[in-house]
Coordinates of C-alpha atoms (C1' of nucleotides) in Angstrom, one line a residue:
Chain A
X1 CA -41.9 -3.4 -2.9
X2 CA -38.4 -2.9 -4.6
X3 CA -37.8 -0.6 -7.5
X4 CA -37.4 -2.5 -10.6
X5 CA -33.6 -2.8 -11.0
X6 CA -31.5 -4.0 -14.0
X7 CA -30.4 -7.4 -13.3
X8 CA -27.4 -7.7 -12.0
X9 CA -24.6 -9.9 -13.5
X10 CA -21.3 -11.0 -12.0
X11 CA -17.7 -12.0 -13.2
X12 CA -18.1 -16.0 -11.2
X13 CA -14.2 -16.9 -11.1
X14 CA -15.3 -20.4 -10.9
X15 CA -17.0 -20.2 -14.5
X16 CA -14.2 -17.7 -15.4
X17 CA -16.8 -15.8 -17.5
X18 CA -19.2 -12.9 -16.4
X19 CA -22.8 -14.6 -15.5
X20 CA -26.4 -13.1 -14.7
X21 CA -26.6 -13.3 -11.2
X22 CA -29.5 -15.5 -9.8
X23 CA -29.8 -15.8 -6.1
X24 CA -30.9 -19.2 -4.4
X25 CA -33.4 -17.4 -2.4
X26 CA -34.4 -14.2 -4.2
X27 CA -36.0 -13.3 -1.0
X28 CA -32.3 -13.7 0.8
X29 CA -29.7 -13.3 -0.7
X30 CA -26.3 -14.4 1.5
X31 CA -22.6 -13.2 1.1
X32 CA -19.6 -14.2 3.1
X33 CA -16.2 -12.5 2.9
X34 CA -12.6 -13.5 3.9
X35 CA -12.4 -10.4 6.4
X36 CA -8.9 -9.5 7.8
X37 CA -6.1 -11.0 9.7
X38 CA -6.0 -8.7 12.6
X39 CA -2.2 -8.1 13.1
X40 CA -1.6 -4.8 12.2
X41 CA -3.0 -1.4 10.6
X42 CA -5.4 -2.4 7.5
X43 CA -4.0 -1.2 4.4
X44 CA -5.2 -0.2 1.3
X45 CA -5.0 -3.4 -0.7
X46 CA -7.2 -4.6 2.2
X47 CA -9.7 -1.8 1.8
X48 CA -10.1 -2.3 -1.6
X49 CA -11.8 -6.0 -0.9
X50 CA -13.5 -4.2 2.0
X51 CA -14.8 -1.7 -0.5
X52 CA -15.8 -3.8 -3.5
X53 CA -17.6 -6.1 -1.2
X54 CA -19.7 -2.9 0.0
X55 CA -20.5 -2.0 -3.2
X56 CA -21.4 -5.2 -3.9
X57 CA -23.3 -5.1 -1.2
X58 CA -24.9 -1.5 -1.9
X59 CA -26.3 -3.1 -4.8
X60 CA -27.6 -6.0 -3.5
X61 CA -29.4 -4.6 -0.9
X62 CA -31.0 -2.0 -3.6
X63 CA -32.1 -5.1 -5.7
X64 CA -33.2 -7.2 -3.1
X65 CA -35.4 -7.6 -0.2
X66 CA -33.1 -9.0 2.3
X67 CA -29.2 -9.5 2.4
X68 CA -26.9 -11.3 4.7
X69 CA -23.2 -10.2 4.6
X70 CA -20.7 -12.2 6.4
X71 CA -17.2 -11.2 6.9
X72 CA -15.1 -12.8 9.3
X73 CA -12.5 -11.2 11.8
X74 CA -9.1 -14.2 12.0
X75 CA -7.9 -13.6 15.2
X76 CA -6.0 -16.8 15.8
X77 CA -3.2 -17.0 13.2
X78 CA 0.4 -17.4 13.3
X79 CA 1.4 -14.6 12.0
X80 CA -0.9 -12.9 15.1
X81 CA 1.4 -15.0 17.7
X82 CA 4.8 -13.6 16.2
X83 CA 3.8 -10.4 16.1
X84 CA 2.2 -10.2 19.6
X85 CA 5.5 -11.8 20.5
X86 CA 7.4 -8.8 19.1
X87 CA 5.9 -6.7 21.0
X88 CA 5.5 -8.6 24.2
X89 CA 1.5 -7.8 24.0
X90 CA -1.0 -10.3 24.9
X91 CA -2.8 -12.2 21.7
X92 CA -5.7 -11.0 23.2
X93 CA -5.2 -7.3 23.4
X94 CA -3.3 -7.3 20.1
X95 CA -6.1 -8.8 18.5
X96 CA -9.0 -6.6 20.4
X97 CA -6.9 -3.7 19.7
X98 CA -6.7 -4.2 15.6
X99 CA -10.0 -5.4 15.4
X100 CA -11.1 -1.8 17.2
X101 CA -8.2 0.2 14.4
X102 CA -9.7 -2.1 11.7
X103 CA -13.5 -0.8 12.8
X104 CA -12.1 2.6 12.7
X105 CA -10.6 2.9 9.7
X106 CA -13.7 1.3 7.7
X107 CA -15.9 3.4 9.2
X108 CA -13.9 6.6 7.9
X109 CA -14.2 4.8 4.6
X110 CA -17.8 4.9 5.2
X111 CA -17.9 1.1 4.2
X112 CA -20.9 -0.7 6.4
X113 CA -20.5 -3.1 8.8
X114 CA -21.5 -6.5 8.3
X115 CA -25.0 -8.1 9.3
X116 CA -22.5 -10.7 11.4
X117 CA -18.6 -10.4 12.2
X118 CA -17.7 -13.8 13.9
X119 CA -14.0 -14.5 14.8
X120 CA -12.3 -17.4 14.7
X121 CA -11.6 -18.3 17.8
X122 CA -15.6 -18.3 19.1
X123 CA -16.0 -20.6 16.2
X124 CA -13.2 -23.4 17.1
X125 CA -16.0 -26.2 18.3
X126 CA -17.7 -25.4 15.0
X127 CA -14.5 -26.1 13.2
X128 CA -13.7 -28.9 15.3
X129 CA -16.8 -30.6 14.4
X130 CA -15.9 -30.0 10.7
X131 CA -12.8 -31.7 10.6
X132 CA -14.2 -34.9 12.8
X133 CA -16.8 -35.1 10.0
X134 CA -14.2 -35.2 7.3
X135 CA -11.9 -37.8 9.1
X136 CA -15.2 -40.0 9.7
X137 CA -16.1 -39.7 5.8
X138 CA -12.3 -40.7 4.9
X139 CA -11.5 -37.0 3.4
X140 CA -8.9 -36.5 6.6
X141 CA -6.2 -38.5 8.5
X142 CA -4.2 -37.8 11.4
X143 CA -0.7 -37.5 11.2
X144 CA 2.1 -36.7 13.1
X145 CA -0.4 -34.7 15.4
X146 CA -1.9 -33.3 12.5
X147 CA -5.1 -33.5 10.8
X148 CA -4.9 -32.7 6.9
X149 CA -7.1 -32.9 4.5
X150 CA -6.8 -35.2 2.0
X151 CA -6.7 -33.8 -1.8
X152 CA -6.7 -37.1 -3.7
X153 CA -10.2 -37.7 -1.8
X154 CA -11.7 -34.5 -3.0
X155 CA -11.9 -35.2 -7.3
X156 CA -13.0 -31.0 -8.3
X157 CA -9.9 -30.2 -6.4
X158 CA -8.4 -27.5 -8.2
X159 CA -11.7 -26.7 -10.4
X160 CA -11.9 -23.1 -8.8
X161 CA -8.9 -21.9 -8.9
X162 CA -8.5 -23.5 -12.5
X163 CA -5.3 -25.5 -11.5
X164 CA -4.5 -29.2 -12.0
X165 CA -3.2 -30.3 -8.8
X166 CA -0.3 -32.5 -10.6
X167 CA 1.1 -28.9 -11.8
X168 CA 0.9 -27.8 -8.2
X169 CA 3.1 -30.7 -6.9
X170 CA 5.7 -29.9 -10.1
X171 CA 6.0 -26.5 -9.1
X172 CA 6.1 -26.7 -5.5
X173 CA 8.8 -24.7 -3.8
X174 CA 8.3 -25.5 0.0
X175 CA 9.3 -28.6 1.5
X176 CA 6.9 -30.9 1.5
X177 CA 6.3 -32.5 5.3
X178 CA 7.2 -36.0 5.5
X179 CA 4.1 -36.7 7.3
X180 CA 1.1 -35.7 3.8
X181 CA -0.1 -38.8 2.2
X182 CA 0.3 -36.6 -1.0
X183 CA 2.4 -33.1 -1.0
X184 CA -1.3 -30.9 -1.5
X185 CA -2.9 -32.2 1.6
X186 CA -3.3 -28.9 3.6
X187 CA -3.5 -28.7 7.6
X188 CA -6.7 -28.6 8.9
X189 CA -5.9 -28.7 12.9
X190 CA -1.5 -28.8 14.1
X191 CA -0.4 -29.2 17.5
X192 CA 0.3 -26.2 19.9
X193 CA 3.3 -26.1 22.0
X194 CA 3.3 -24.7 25.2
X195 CA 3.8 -21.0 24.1
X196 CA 1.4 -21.0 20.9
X197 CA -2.3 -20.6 21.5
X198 CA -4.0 -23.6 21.6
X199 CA -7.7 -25.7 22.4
X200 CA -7.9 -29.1 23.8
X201 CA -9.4 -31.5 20.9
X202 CA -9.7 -35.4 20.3
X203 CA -6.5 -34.9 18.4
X204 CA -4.5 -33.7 21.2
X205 CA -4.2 -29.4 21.8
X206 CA -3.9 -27.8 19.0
X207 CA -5.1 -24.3 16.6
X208 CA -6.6 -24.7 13.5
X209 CA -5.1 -24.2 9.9
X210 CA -5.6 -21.3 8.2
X211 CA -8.6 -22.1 5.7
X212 CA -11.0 -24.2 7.8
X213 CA -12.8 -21.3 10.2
X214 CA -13.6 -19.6 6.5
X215 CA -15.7 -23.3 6.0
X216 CA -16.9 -23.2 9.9
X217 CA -18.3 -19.7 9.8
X218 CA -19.7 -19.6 6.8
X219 CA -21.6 -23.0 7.4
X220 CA -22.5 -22.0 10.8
X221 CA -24.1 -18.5 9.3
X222 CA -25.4 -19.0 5.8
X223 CA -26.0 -22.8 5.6
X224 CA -24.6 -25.6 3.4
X225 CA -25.0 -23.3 0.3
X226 CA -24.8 -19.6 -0.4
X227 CA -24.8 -17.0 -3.2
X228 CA -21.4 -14.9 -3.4
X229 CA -18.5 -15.9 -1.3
X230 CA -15.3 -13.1 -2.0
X231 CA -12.3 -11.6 -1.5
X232 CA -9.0 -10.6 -2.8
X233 CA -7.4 -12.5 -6.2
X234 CA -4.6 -13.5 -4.3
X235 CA -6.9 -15.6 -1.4
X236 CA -8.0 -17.6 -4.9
X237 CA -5.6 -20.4 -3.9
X238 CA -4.9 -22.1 -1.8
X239 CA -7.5 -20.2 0.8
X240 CA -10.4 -20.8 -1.3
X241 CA -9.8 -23.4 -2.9
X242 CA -9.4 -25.4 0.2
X243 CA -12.1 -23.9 2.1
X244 CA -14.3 -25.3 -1.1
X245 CA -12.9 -28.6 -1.0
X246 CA -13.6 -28.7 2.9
X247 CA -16.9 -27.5 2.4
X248 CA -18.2 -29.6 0.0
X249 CA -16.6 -32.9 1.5
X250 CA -18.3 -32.3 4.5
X251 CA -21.7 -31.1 2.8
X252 CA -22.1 -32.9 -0.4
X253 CA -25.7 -32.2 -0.9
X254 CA -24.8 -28.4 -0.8
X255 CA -23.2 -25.9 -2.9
X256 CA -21.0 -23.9 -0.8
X257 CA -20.8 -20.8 -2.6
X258 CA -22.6 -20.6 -6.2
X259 CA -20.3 -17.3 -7.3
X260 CA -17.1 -16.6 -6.4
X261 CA -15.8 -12.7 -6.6
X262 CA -12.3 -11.7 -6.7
X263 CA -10.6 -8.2 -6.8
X264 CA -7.0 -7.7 -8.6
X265 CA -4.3 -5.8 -6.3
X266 CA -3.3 -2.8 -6.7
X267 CA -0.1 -1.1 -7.2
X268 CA 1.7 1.6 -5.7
X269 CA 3.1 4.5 -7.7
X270 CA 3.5 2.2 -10.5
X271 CA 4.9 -0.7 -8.1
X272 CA 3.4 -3.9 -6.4
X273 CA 2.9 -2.2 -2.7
X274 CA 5.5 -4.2 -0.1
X275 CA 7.2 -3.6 3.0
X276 CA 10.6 -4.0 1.5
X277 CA 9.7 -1.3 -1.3
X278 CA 8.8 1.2 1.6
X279 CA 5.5 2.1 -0.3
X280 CA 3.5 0.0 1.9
X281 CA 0.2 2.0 2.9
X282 CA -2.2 1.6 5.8
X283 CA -5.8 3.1 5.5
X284 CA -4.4 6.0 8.1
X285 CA -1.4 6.8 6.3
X286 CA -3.5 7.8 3.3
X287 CA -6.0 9.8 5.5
X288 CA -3.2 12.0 7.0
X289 CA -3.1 13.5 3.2
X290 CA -6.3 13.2 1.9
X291 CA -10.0 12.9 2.9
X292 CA -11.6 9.5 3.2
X293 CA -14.0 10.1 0.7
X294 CA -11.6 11.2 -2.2
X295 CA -9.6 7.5 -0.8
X296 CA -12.9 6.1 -1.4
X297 CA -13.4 7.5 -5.2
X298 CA -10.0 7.2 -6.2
X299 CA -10.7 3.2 -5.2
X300 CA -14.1 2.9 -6.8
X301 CA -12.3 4.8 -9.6
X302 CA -11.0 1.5 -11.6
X303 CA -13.0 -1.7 -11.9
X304 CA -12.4 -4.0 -9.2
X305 CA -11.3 -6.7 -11.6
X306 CA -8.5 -4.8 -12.9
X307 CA -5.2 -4.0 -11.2
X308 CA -5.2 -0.1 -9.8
X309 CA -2.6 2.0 -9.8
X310 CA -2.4 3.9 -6.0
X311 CA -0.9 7.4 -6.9
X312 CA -0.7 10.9 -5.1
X313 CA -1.3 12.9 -8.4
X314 CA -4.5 10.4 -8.6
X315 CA -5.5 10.8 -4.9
X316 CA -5.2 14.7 -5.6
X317 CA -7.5 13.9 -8.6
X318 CA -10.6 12.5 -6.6
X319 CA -10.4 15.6 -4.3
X320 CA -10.6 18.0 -7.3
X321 CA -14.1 15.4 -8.8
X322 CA -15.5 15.6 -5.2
X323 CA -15.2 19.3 -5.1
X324 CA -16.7 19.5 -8.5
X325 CA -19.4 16.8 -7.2
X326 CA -19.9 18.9 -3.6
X327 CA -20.3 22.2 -6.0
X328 CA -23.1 21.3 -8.1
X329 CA -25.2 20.1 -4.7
X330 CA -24.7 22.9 -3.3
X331 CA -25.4 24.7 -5.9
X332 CA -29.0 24.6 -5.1
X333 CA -31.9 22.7 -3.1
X334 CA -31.3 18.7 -3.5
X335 CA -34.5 16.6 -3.9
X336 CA -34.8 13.3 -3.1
X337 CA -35.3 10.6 -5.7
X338 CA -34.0 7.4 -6.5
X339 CA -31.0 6.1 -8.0
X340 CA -30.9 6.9 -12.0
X341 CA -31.0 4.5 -14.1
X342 CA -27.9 4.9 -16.0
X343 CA -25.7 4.7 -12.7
X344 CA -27.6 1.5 -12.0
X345 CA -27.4 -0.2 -15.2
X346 CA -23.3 0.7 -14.9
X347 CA -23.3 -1.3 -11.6
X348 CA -25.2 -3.8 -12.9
X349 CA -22.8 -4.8 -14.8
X350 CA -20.5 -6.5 -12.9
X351 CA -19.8 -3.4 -11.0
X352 CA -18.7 -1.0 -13.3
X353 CA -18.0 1.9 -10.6
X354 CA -15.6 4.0 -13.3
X355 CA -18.7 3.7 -15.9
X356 CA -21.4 4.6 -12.7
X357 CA -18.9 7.7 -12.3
X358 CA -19.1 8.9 -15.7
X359 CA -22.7 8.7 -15.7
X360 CA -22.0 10.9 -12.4
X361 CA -20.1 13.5 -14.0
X362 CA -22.8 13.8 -16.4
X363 CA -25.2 14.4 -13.7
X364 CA -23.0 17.2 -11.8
X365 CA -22.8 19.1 -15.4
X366 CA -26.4 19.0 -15.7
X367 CA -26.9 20.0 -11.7
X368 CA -24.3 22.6 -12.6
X369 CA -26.4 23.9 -15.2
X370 CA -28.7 24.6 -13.0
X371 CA -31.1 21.5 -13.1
X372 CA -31.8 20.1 -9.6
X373 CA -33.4 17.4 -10.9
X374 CA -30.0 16.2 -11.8
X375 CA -28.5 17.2 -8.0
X376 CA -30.8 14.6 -6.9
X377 CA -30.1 12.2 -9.1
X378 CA -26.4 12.9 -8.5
X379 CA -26.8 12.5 -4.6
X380 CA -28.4 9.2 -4.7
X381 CA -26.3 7.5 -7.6
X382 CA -23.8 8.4 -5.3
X383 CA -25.0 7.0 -2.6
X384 CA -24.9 3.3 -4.4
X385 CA -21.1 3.9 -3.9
X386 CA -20.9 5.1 -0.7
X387 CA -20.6 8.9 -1.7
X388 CA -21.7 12.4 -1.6
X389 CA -23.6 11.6 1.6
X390 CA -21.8 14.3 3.5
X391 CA -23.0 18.1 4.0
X392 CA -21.1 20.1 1.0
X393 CA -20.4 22.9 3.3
X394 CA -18.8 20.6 5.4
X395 CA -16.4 18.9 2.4
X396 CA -15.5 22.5 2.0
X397 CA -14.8 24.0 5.2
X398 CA -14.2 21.2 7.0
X399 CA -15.5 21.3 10.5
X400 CA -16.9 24.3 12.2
X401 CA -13.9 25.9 14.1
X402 CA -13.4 29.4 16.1
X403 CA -11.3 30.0 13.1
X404 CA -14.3 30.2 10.7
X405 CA -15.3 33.7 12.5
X406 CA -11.8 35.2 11.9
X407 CA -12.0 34.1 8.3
X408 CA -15.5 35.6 8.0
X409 CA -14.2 38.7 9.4
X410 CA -11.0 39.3 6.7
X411 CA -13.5 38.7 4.3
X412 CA -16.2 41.5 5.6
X413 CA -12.9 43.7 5.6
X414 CA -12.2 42.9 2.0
X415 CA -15.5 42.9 0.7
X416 CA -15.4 46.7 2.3
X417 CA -11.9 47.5 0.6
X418 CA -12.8 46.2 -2.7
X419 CA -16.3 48.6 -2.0
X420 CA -13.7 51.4 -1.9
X421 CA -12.2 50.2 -5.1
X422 CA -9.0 49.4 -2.9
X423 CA -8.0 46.5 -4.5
X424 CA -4.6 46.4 -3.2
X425 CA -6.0 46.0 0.0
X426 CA -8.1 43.3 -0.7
X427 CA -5.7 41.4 -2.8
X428 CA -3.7 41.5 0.0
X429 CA -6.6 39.8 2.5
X430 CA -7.3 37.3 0.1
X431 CA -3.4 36.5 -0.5
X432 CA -3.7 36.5 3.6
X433 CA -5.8 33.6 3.6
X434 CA -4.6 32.0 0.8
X435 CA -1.5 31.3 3.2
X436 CA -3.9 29.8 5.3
X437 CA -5.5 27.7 2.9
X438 CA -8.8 29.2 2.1
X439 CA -9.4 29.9 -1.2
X440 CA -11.7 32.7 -2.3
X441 CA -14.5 32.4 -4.8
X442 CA -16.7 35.9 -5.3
X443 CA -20.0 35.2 -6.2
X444 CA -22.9 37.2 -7.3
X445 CA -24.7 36.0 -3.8
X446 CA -21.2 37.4 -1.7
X447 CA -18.1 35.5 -1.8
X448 CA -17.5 32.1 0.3
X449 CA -14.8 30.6 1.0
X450 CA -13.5 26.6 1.4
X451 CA -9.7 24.8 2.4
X452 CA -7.9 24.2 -0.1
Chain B
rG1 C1' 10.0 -23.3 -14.4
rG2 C1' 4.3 -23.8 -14.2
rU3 C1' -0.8 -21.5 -14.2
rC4 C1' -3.5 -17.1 -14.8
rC5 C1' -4.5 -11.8 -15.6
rG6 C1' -3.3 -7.2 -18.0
rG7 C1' -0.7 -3.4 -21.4
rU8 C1' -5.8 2.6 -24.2
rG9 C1' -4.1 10.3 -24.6
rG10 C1' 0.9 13.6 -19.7
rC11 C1' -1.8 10.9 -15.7
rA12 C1' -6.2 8.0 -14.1
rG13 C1' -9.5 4.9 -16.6
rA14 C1' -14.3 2.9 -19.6
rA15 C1' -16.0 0.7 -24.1
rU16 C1' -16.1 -1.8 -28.7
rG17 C1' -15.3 -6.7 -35.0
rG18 C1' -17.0 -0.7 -38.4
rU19 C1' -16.3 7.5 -36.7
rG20 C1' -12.1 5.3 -29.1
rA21 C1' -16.4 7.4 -23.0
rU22 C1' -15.3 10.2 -18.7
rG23 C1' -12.2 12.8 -15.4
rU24 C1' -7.7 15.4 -14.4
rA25 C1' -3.7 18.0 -16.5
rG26 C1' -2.3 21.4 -20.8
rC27 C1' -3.7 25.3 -24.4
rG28 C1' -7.3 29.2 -26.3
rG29 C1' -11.7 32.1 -25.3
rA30 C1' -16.0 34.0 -22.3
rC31 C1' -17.0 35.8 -17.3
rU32 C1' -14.1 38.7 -13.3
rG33 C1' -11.1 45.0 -11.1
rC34 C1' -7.6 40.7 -10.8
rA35 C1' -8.5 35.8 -9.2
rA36 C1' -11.4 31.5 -7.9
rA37 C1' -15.5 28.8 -9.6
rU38 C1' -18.4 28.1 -14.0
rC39 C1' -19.2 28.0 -19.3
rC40 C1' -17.5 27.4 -24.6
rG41 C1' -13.7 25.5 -27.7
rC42 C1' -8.8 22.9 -29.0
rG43 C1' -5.0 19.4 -29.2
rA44 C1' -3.8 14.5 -27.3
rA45 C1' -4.1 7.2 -26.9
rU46 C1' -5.3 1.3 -28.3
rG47 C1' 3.1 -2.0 -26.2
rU48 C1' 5.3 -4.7 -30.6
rG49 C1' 5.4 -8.2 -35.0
rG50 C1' 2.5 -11.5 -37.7
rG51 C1' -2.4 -14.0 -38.8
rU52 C1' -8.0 -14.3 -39.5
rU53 C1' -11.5 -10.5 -41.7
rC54 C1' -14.4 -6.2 -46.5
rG55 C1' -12.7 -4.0 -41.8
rA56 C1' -9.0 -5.5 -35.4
rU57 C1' -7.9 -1.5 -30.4
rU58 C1' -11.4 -5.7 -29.9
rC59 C1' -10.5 -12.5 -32.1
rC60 C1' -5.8 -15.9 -32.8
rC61 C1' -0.2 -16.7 -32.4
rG62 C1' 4.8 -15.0 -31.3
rC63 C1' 7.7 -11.2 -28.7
rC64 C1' 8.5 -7.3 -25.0
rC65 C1' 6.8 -5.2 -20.4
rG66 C1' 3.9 -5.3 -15.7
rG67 C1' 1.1 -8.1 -12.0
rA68 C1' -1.1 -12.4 -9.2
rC69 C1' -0.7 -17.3 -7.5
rC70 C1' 2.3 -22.0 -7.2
rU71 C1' 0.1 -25.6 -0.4
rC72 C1' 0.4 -24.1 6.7
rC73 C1' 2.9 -17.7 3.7
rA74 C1' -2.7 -12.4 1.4

RNA sequence: GGUCCGGUGGCAGAAUGGUGAUGUAGCGGACUGCAAAUCCGCGAAUGUGGGUUCGAUUCCCGCCCGGACCUCCA
């Protein structure tokens, strides 16, 4: 039996308006998410859709009985051949190798796996046999050793993504191929050439476009129709918006997904993050700096809907909360209870992490104060965001090293000194090891120590 | 050019048609041999110009600024 939780509602970018959410299935629910194009290091504008999806699905799995989270790994992409080009790698190892990196890094961000990871390319018969289904029910035509989809077939195209498809022809700025029947039909399978990967198919060898694996896997895992399908604003359209269309031509009786979640982007120092800027961050760039944890608050700091601002003064900022977090558990014993209310309502509502953190800092001055009560209700209202799950003497000192024994030692020779009332002595231990980072704090129980 | 989203204290960031959270930073005090941590207190904000309203930061319009997307490209 599941704790009673407030019901959860959800900002659907379909409707365009937040919604109670109501699963198909309240006893499985089912999520899919755009996972990564694995080219190169993750960033963090990546790991924010990583992150939002595992609160999301934090939550879910609180609320629920049973939840199935989808996220795909695209390893067949052109972008993938170029690069493995450059650095004349194999596709295969370039791909095995980010897919490993990608693991990594969301693992240090303590975000969960999914219940399945497919990849595109064990998924090309599935797709295959999606796109001979839309050519035999007139929503696809060969051309020019193409298949594309046809948008003049599909009548909601454009609903999601709230566009009218004559403005999208209007504004076009690439060349339109000579071969579309109409300029918005997108590619669902083009030819290979001898160099570019490619899989023999009744349309000659070929790769898939870009949006039709997202359609494969998902109907291969969760079915015709499922509850939450995300990812990041900018995957809206065209990704989305043509994986819908696909979906729903070739599975009219079913719903594809019934909400759609997106998170804004975030910005760099006060800038959009790009390459040409120089203020473009990977996941392990950040964790040279900082812990992965105060990456992890700093991230769950604004609401995913709204555009963050990546800053060092801010990353600096969620290392100062988690110390203040760390200090009031260890301030005393931690019992375990479940999640408090007020952290879960926050989240209920639509995933208000910055309002769940407030209610957190309340908590923390209350477990400060010496109730324990409060610890515990701190640690597991964390824990719906992923936090304040390590040991506090470990936030503080880091791992256990043969250095922790010297340090012990200075300090037994300034706890003596300041014994003798030679405080110049021990000003000058604790300056010592200030120069190495450790910070002093004299309590009434002794003094301890942590890295600054 | 088109469509959409947003502009809240030094910084980050909630909320709301009727006294604007929270954190961090700053300042003052307590505690401390001095610090650190903790506690108490203080100051500090709704981009701009109109409109609707008894009342707008919130709703509407213009402007300025930032951002996303505009079809094989996050």
């Amino acid at each position: 039996m599941q704790t009673p939780v407030a019901a959860l509602s959800l900002h659907d970018s379909q409707r365009r308006m937040t919604v109670p959410f109501t699963p198909l299935d309240p006893e499985h629910v089912k999520v899919y998410y755009c996972g990564p194009t694995v080219y190169d290091l993750a960033h963090i504008g990546n790991l924010r859709a990583m992150l939002t999806a595992d609160v999301l699905v934090r939550f879910l799995r609180h609320a629920y009985p049973r939840v199935t989270f989808v996220r795909n790994i695209t390893d067949v992409d052109d972008k993938i051949t170029a690069r493995a080009r450059e650095n004349g790698e194999d596709i295969a190892s370039l791909t095995q190798r980010t897919t490993e990196e990608f693991h990594q890094d969301l693992a240090a961000m303590n975000v969960l796996p999914p219940d399945i990871e497919p990849r595109a390319t064990h998924n090309i018969g599935e797709m295959q046999a999606l796109i001979a289904r839309l050519i035999e029910n007139g929503h696809a035509y060969e051309a020019a050793g193409h298949v594309l989809f046809s948008v003049a077939s599909f009548p909601s195209y454009g609903a999601l993504s709230g566009r009218d498809p004559e403005d999208l022809v209007a504004g076009a700025r690439v060349d339109v191929a000579t071969y579309k029947k109409d300029p918005g039909d997108f590619v669902l399978w083009k030819p290979s050439d001898a160099e570019q990967p490619g899989w023999e198919s009744p349309w000659g060898r070929g790769r898939p476009g870009w949006h039709i694996e997202c359609s494969a896997m998902s109907h291969r895992y969760l079915g015709e129709s499922f509850d939450i399908h995300g990812g990041g604003s900018d995957l809206l359209f065209p990704h989305h918006e043509n994986e819908r269309a696909q979906s729903l031509c070739c599975f009219p009786q079913g719903k594809f997904a019934n909400y759609w979640v997106h998170n804004a982007m975030l910005l760099v120092e006060g800038e959009k993050m790009s390459k040409s800027l120089g203020n473009f961050l990977t996941i392990r760039d950040v964790l040279k700096q900082a812990p992965a944890e105060a990456l992890r608050l700093l991230l769950l700091g604004a609401h995913y809907r709204s555009t963050l601002n990546y800053t060092q003064a801010g990353l600096q900022d969620a290392r100062k909360v988690l110390d203040r977090f760390y200090r009031a558990l260890a301030a005393g014993p931690v019992p375990e209870v479940a999640p408090p209310e007020a952290v879960v309502m926050a989240l209920a509502e639509d995933l208000n992490t910055p309002k769940a953190l407030a209610e957190l800092h309340v908590l923390a001055g209350q477990a400060l104060a010496g109730d324990r009560e409060a610890a515990g209700a701190l640690k597991a209202g964390a824990g719906m965001l992923g936090l304040l799950q390590d040991d506090p003497e470990k936030w503080f000192k880091g791992d256990a090293s043969e250095e922790d024994a010297a340090i012990d030692a200075l300090i037994a020779e300034r706890a003596a000194a300041k014994k003798a009332r030679d405080f110049a002595r021990a000003d000058a231990l604790r300056d010592q090891l200030q120069g190495q980072g450790i910070v002093l704090e004299d309590t009434k129980d002794g003094t301890i120590w942590r890295r600054a």
